[in-house]
CSV table of C-alpha atoms in Angstrom, one decimal:
chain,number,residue,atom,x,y,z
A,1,UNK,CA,145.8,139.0,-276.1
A,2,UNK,CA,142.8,140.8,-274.5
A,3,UNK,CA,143.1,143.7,-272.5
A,4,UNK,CA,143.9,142.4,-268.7
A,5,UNK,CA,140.7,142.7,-266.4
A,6,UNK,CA,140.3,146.2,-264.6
A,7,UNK,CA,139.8,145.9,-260.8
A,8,UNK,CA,136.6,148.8,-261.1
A,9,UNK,CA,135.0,146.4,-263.5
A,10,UNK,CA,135.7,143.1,-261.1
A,11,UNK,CA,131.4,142.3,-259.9
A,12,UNK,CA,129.8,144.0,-262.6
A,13,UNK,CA,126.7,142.4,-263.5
A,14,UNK,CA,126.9,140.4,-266.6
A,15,UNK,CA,124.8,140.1,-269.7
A,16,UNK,CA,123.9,136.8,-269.3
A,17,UNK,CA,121.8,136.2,-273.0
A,18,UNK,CA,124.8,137.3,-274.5
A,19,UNK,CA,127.8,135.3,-273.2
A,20,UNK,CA,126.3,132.0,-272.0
A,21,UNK,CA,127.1,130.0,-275.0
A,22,UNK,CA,130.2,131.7,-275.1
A,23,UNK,CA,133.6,129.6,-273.5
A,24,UNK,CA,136.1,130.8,-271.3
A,25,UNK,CA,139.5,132.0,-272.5
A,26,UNK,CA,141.6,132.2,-269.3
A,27,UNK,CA,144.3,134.8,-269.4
A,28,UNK,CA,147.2,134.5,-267.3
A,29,UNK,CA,147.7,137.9,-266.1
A,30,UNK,CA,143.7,137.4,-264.3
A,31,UNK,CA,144.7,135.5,-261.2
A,32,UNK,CA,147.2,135.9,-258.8
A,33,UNK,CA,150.7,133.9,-259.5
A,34,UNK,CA,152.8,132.7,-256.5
A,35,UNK,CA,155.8,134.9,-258.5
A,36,UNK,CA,153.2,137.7,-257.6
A,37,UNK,CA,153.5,137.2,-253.9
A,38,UNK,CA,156.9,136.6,-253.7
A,39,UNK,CA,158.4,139.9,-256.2
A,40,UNK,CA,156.1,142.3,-253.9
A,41,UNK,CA,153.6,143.2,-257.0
A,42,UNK,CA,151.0,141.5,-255.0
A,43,UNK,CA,151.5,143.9,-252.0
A,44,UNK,CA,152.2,147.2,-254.7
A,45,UNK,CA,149.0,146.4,-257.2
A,46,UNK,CA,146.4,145.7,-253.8
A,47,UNK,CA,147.7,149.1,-252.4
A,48,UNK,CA,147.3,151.2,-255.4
A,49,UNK,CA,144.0,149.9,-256.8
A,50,UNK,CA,140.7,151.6,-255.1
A,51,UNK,CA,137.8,149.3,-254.3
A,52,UNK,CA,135.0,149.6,-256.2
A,53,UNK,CA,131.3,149.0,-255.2
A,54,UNK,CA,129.9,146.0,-256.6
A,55,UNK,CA,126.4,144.8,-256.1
A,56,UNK,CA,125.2,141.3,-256.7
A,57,UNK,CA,123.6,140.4,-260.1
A,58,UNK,CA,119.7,140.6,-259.8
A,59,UNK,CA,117.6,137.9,-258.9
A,60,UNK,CA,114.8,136.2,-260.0
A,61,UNK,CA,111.3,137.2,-259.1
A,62,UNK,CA,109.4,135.2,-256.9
A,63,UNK,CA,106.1,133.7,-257.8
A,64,UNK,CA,102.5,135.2,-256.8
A,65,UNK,CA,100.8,133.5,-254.2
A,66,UNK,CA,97.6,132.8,-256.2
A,67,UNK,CA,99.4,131.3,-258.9
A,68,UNK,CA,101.2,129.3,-256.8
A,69,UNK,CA,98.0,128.0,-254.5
A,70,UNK,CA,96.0,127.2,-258.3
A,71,UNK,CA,99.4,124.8,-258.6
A,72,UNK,CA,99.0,123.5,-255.2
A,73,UNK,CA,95.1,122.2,-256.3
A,74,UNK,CA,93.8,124.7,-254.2
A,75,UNK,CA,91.9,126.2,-257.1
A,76,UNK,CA,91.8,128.7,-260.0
A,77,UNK,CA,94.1,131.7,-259.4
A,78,UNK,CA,90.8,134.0,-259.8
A,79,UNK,CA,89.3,131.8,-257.0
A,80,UNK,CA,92.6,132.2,-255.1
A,81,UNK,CA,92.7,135.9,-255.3
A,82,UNK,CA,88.9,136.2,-254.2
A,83,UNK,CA,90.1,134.4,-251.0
A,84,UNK,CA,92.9,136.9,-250.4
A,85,UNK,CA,90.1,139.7,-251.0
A,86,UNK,CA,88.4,137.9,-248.2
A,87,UNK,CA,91.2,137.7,-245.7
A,88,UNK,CA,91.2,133.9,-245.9
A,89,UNK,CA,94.7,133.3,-246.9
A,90,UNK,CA,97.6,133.9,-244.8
A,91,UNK,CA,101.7,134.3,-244.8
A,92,UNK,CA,103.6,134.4,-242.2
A,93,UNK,CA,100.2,134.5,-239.9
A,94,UNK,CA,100.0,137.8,-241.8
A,95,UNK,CA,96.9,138.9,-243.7
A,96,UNK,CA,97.9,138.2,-247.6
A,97,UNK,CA,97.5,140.6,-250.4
A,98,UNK,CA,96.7,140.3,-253.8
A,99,UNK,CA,100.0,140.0,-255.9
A,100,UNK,CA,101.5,139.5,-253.2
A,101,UNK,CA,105.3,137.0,-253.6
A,102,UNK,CA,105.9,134.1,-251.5
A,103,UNK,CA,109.5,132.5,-251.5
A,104,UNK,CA,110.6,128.8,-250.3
A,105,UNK,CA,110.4,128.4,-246.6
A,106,UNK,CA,107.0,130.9,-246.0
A,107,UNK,CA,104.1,129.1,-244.1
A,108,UNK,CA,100.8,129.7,-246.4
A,109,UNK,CA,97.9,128.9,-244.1
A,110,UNK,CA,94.2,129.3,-246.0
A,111,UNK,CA,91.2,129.2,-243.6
A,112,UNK,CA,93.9,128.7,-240.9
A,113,UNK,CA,95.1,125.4,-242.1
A,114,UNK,CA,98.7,125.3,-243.4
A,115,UNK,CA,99.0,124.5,-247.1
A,116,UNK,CA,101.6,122.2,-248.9
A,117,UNK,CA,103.0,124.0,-251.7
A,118,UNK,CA,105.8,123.2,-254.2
A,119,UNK,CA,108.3,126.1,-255.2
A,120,UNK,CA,111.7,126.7,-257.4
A,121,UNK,CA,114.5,126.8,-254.3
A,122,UNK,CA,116.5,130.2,-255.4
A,123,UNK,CA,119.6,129.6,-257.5
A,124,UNK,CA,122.6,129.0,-255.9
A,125,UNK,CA,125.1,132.2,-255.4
A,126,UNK,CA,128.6,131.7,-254.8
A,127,UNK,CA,131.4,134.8,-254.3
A,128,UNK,CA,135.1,134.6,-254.1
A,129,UNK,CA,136.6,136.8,-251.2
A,130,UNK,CA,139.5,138.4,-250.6
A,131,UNK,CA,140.5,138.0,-246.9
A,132,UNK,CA,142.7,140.4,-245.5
A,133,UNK,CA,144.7,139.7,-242.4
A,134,UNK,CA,142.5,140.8,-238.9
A,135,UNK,CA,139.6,139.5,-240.0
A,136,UNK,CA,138.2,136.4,-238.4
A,137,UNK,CA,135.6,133.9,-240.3
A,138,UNK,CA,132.4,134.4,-237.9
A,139,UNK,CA,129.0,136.0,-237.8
A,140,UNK,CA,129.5,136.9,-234.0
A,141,UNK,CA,132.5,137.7,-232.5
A,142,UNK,CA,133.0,138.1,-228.3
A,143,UNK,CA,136.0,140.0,-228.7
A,144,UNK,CA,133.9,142.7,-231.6
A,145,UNK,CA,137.3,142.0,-234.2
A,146,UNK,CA,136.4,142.6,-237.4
A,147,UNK,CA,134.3,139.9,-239.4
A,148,UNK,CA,134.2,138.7,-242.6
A,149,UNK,CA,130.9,138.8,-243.1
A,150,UNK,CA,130.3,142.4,-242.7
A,151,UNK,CA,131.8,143.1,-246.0
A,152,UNK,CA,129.5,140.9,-248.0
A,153,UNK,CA,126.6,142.0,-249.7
A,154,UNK,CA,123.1,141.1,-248.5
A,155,UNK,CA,121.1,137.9,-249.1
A,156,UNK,CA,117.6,138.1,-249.0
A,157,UNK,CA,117.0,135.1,-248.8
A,158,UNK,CA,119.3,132.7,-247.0
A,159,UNK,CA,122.6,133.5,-245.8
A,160,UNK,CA,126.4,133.0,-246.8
A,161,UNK,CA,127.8,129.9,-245.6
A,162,UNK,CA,131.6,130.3,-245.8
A,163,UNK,CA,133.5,127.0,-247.6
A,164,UNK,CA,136.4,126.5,-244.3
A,165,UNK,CA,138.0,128.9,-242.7
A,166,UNK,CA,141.0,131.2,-242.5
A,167,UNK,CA,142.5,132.2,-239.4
A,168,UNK,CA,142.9,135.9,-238.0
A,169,UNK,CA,145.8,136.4,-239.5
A,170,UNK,CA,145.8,134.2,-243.1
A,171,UNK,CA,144.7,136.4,-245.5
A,172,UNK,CA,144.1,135.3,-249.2
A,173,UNK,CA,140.5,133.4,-251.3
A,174,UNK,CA,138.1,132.4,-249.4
A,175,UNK,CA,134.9,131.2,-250.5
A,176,UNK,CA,130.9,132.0,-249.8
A,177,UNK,CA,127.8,130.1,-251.1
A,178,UNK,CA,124.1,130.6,-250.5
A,179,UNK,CA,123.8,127.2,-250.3
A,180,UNK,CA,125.0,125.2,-247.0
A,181,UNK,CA,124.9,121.4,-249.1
A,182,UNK,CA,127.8,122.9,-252.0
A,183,UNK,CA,129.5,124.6,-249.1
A,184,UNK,CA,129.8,121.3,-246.8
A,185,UNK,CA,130.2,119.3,-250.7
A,186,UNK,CA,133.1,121.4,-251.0
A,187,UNK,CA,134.9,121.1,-247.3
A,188,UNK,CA,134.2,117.1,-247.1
A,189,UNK,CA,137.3,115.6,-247.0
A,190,UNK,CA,136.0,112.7,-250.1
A,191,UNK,CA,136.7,114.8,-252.2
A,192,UNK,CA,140.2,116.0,-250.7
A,193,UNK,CA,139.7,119.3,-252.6
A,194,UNK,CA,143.4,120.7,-252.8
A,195,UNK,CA,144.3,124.3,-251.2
A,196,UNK,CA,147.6,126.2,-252.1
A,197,UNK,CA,149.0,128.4,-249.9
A,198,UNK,CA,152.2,131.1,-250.6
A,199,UNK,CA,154.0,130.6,-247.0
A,200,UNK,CA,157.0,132.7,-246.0
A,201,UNK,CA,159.0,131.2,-243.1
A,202,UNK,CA,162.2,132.3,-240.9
A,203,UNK,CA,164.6,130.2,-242.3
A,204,UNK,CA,165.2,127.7,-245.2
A,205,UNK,CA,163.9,124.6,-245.2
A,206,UNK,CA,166.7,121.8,-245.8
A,207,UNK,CA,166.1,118.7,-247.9
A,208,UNK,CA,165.1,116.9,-244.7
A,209,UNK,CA,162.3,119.1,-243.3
A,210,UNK,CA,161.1,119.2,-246.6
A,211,UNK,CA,160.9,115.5,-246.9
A,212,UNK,CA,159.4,115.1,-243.3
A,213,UNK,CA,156.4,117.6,-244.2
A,214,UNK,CA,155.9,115.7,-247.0
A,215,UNK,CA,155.6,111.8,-245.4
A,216,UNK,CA,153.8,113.6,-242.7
A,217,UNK,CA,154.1,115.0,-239.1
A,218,UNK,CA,152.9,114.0,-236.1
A,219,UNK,CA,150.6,117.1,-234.2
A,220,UNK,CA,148.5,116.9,-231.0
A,221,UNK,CA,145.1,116.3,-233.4
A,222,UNK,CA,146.8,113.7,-235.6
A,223,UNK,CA,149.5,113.0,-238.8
A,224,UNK,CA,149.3,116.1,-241.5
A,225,UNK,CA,151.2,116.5,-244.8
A,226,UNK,CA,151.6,118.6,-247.2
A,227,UNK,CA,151.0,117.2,-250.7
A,228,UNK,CA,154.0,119.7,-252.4
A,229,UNK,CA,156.4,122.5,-251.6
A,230,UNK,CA,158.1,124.5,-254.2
A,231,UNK,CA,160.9,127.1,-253.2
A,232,UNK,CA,160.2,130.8,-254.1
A,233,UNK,CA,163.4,132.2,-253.0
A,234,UNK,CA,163.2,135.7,-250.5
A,235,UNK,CA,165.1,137.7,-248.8
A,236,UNK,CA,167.8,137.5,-246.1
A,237,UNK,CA,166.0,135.0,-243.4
A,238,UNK,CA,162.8,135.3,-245.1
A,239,UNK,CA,162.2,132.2,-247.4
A,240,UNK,CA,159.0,132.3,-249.2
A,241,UNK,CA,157.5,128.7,-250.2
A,242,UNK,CA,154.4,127.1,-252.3
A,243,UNK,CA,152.7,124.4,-251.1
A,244,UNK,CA,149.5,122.3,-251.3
A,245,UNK,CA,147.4,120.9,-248.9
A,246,UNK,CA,143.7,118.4,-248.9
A,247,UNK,CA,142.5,119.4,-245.2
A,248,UNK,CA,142.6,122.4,-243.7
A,249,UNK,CA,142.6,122.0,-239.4
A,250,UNK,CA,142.5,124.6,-237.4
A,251,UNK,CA,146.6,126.7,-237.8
A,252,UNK,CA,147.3,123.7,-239.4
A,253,UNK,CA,150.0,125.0,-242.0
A,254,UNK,CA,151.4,126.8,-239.6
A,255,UNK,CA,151.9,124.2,-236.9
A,256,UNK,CA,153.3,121.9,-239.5
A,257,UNK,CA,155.9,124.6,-240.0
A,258,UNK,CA,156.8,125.1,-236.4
A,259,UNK,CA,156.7,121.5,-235.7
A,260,UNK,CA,160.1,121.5,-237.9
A,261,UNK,CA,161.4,124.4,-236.8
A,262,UNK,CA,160.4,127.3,-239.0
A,263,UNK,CA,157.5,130.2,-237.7
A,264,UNK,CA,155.6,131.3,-240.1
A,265,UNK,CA,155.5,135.5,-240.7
A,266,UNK,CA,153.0,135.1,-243.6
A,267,UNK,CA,150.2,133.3,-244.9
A,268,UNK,CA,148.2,134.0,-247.7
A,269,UNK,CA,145.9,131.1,-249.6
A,270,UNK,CA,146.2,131.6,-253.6
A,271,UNK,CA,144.0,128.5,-254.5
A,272,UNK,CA,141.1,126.3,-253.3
A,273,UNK,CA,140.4,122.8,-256.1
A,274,UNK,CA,140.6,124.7,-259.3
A,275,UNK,CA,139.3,128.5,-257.9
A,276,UNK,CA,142.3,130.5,-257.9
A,277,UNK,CA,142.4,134.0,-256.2
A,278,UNK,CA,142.2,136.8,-258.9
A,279,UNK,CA,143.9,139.3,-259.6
A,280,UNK,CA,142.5,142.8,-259.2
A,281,UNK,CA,140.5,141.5,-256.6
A,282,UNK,CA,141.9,143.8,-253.5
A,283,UNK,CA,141.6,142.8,-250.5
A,284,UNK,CA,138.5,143.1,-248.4
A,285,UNK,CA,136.5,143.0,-251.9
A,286,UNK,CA,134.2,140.2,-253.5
A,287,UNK,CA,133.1,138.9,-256.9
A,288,UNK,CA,130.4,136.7,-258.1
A,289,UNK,CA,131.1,134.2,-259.8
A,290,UNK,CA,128.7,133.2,-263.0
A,291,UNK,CA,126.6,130.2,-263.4
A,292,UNK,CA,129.3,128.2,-265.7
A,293,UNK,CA,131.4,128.8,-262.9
A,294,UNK,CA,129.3,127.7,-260.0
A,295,UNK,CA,128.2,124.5,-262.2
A,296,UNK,CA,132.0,123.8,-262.1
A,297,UNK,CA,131.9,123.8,-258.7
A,298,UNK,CA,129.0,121.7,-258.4
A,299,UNK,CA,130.7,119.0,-260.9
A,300,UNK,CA,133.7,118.9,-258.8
A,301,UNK,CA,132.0,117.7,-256.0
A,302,UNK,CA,129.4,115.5,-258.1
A,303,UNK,CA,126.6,118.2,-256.5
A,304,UNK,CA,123.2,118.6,-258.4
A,305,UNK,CA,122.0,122.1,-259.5
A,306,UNK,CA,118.6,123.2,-257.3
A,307,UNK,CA,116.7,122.5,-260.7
A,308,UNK,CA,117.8,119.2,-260.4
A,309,UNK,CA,117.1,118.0,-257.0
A,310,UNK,CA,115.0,118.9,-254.1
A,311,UNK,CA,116.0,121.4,-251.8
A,312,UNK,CA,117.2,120.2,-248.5
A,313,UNK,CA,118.1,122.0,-245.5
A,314,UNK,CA,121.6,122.6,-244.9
A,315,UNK,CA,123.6,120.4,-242.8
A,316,UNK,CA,124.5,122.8,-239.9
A,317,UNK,CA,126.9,119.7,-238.2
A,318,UNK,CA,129.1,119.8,-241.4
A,319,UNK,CA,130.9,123.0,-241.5
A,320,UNK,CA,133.5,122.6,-238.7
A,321,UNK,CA,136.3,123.4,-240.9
A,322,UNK,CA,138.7,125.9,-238.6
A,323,UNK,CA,141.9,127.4,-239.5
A,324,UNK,CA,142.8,127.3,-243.7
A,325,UNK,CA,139.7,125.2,-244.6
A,326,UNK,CA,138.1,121.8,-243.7
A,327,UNK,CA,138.5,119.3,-241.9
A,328,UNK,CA,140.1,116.4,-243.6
A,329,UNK,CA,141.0,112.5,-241.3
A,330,UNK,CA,140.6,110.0,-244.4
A,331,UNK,CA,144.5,110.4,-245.6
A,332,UNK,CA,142.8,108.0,-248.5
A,333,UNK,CA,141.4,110.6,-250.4
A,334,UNK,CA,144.3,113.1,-249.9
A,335,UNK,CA,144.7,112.8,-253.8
A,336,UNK,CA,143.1,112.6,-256.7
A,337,UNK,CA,143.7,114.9,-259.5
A,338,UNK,CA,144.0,118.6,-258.0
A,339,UNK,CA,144.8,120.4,-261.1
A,340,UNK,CA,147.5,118.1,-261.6
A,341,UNK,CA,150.9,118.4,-263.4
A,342,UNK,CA,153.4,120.6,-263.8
A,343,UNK,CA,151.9,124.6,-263.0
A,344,UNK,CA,150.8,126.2,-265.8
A,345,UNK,CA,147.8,126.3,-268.2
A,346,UNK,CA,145.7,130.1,-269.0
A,347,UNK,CA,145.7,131.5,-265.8
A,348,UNK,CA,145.5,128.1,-263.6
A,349,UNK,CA,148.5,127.4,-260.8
A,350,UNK,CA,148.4,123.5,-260.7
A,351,UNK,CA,150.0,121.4,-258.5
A,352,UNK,CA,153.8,122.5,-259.2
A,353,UNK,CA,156.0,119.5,-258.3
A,354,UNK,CA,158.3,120.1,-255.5
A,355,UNK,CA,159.2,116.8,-253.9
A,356,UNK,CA,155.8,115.8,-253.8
A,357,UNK,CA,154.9,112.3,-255.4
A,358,UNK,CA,151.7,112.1,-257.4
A,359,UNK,CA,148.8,109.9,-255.4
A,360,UNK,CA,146.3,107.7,-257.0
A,361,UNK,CA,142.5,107.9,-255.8
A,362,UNK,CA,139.8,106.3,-256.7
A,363,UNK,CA,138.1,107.7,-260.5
A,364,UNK,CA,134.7,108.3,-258.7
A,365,UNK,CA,136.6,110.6,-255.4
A,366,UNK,CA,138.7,112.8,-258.4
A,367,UNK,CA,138.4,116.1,-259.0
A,368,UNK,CA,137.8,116.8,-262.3
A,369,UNK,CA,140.8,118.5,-264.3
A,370,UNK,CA,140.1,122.4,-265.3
A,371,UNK,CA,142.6,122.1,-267.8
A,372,UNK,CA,140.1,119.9,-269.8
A,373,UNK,CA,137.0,121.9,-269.4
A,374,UNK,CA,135.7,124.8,-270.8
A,375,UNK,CA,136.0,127.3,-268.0
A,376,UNK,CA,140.6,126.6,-267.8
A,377,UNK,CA,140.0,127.4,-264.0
A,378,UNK,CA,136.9,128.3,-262.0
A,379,UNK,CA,135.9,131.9,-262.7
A,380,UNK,CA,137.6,132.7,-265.6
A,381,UNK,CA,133.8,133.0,-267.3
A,382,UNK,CA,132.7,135.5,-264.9
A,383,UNK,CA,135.9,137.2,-265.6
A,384,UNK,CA,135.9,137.2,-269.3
A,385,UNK,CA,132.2,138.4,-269.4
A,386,UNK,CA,133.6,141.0,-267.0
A,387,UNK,CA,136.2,142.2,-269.5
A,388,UNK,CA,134.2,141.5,-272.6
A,389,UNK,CA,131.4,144.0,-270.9
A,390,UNK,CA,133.9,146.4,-270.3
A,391,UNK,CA,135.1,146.7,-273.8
A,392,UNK,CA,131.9,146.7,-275.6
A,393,UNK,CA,131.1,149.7,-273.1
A,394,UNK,CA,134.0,151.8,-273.8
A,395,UNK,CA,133.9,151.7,-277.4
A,396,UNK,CA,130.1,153.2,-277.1
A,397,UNK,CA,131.7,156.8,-275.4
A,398,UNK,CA,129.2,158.5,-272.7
A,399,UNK,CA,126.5,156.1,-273.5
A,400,UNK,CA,128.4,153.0,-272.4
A,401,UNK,CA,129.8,154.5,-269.5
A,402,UNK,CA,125.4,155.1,-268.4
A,403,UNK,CA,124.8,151.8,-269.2
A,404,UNK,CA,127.9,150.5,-267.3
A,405,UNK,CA,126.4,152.9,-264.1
A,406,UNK,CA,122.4,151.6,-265.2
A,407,UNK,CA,124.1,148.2,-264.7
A,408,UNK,CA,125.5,148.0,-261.1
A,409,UNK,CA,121.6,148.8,-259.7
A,410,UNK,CA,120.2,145.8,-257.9
């Protein structure tokens, strides 16, 4: 078995000629397992491992403006650039330069009349984060608590769009993407993506409770249900349990607890569809994940790559996903296959049985099964490249370790 994934080398650029033909062997020991939570070497490994800086993996450079205006019909790029030399081409109502970059979204005006132009939308960037507890899900707070989004890395172009929410005190994955249409593809409640949750409650949970979480409750915004619960033991009144859930309303989880009885002293989410939170990963940290990875995503919720559709503009209305995720009403689409079966597989944590009965959906509202793809669960490529990068690096001596460093630059 490969060596298991350092938490320094977790968001280290990858060589991307090298491994993208190359398929994903998930290792077990890479995510977080809800025996993890519930032994304490979640809480031991996050304390002792340092963060590390990460930066995100270089981008693409933009076109030049004249070659992008001799596209346009506009004219030759050496006419183009004896334009610019004349001050006739604006960007921005700014004066433009010669080689100067434009990126999707800038307002090209030449003799003061705006210019239609076609360009490349910027690929789509997506990062797993590890949410600790005191951190709320908002670019603004009133009450100046500590946000999210100050511990993610820059965008220049665009910004992160989180997919749902966690509440102040949930901690556990959540998920960012540069692009609004996945993020809202991945809340929408069609495609009932599942989220699993390691829950620790005062008290046990007889067989009736667990039954009546199951079939549903009744709360002030409408009937919720969990789609499983597995026991994980604990200690003295503290009972830890698994469970999944395809909607994610604001406190949700935790109201469906306390509508039976039981408060809830911890939440942490450990899986959203087939992303699972991994390991090394300390809290307050990020990772990319690599294009295999995002394409995953993309198939789960049937979503086109930006080289294979238009870019649109975001639907701002769609992300109203408070508490552990998005919004979900249509108890139809609840289903589907969310990484279905008995837990298991490299490295994935499926839906693990409990007393929850298995739902039937309709083939096109499924979520395809990671266990029969190449990636085993989503981000095990960017891991594996990760580890891979790592190993090639320390068996060069000093002039890995200045590659590794030459690397992390942006």
């Amino acid at each position: 078995m490969e060596d298991n994934l350092l938490p320094e080398d977790v968001g280290l650029p990858q060589n991307d000629a090298e491994q993208k033909d190359k398929v994903s062997v998930p290792v077990a020991d890479d995510v977080i397992a809800f025996d993890d939570i519930v032994s304490g070497r979640f809480d031991d490994e996050d304390a002792n491992v340092a963060l590390p800086k990460r930066v995100l993996l270089p981008q693409a450079e933009q076109p030049k403006l004249h070659k992008v205006l001799a596209q346009a019909g506009m004219g030759s790029r050496l006419e183009m650039e004896q334009l610019i030399l004349e001050g006739r081409i604006s960007v921005n109502n700014e004066p433009a330069h010669i080689g100067q970059r434009i990126q999707l979204g800038d307002q090209v005006k030449v003799n003061g009349k705006p210019i239609k132009y076609r360009i490349a939308p910027p690929p789509t960037r997506v990062i797993a984060y590890h949410k600790p507890a005191g951190e709320v899900v908002t670019h603004d707070d009133p009450q100046n608590r500590p946000t999210v989004f100050r511990k993610l890395p820059k965008l220049y172009q665009g910004k992160w769009q989180s997919v749902g929410r966690l509440d102040l005190n949930t901690e556990g994955l959540l998920l960012f993407s540069s692009s609004g249409d996945l993020a809202n593809n991945l809340m929408h409640p069609r495609f009932g993506l599942e989220r699993e949750y390691a829950v620790r409650v005062l008290g046990r949970l007889d067989k009736e409770e667990k039954q009546k979480l199951l079939d549903g409750v009744q709360l002030d915004d409408g009937l919720a249900q969990f789609g499983s619960i597995e026991d994980g033991g604990g200690e003295g009144a503290n009972c830890w349990y698994k469970v999944t859930i395809s909607e994610g309303r604001n406190r949700e989880v935790r109201r469906m607890l306390e509508s039976v009885g039981h408060a809830v002293s911890r939440l942490i989410r450990i899986r959203y569809g087939a992303m699972v939170l991994p390991k090394g990963l300390k809290r307050g940290a990020w990772m990319e994940l690599g294009e295999s990875d995002i394409q995953a995503l993309m198939r789960a919720v049937n979503a086109a790559s930006p080289s294979q559709r238009p870019a649109s503009r975001p639907d701002r209305g769609a992300n109203t996903g408070g508490g552990e995720g998005n919004r979900n009403r249509n108890r139809g689409n609840r289903g589907g296959n969310q990484n279905g079966g008995k837990s298991g597989g490299r490295g994935m944590s499926g839906r693990s049985g409990g007393q929850a009965q298995p739902r039937s959906n309709a083939p096109d509202n499924r979520q395809p099964d990671p266990l029969k793809t190449s990636q085993g669960y989503i981000g095990a490529d960017s891991l594996n490249q990760q580890r891979q990068q790592r190993r090639a690096s320390s068996g060069s001596g000093s002039g890995g370790n200045g590659a590794r460093r030459a690397s992390r630059r942006p």
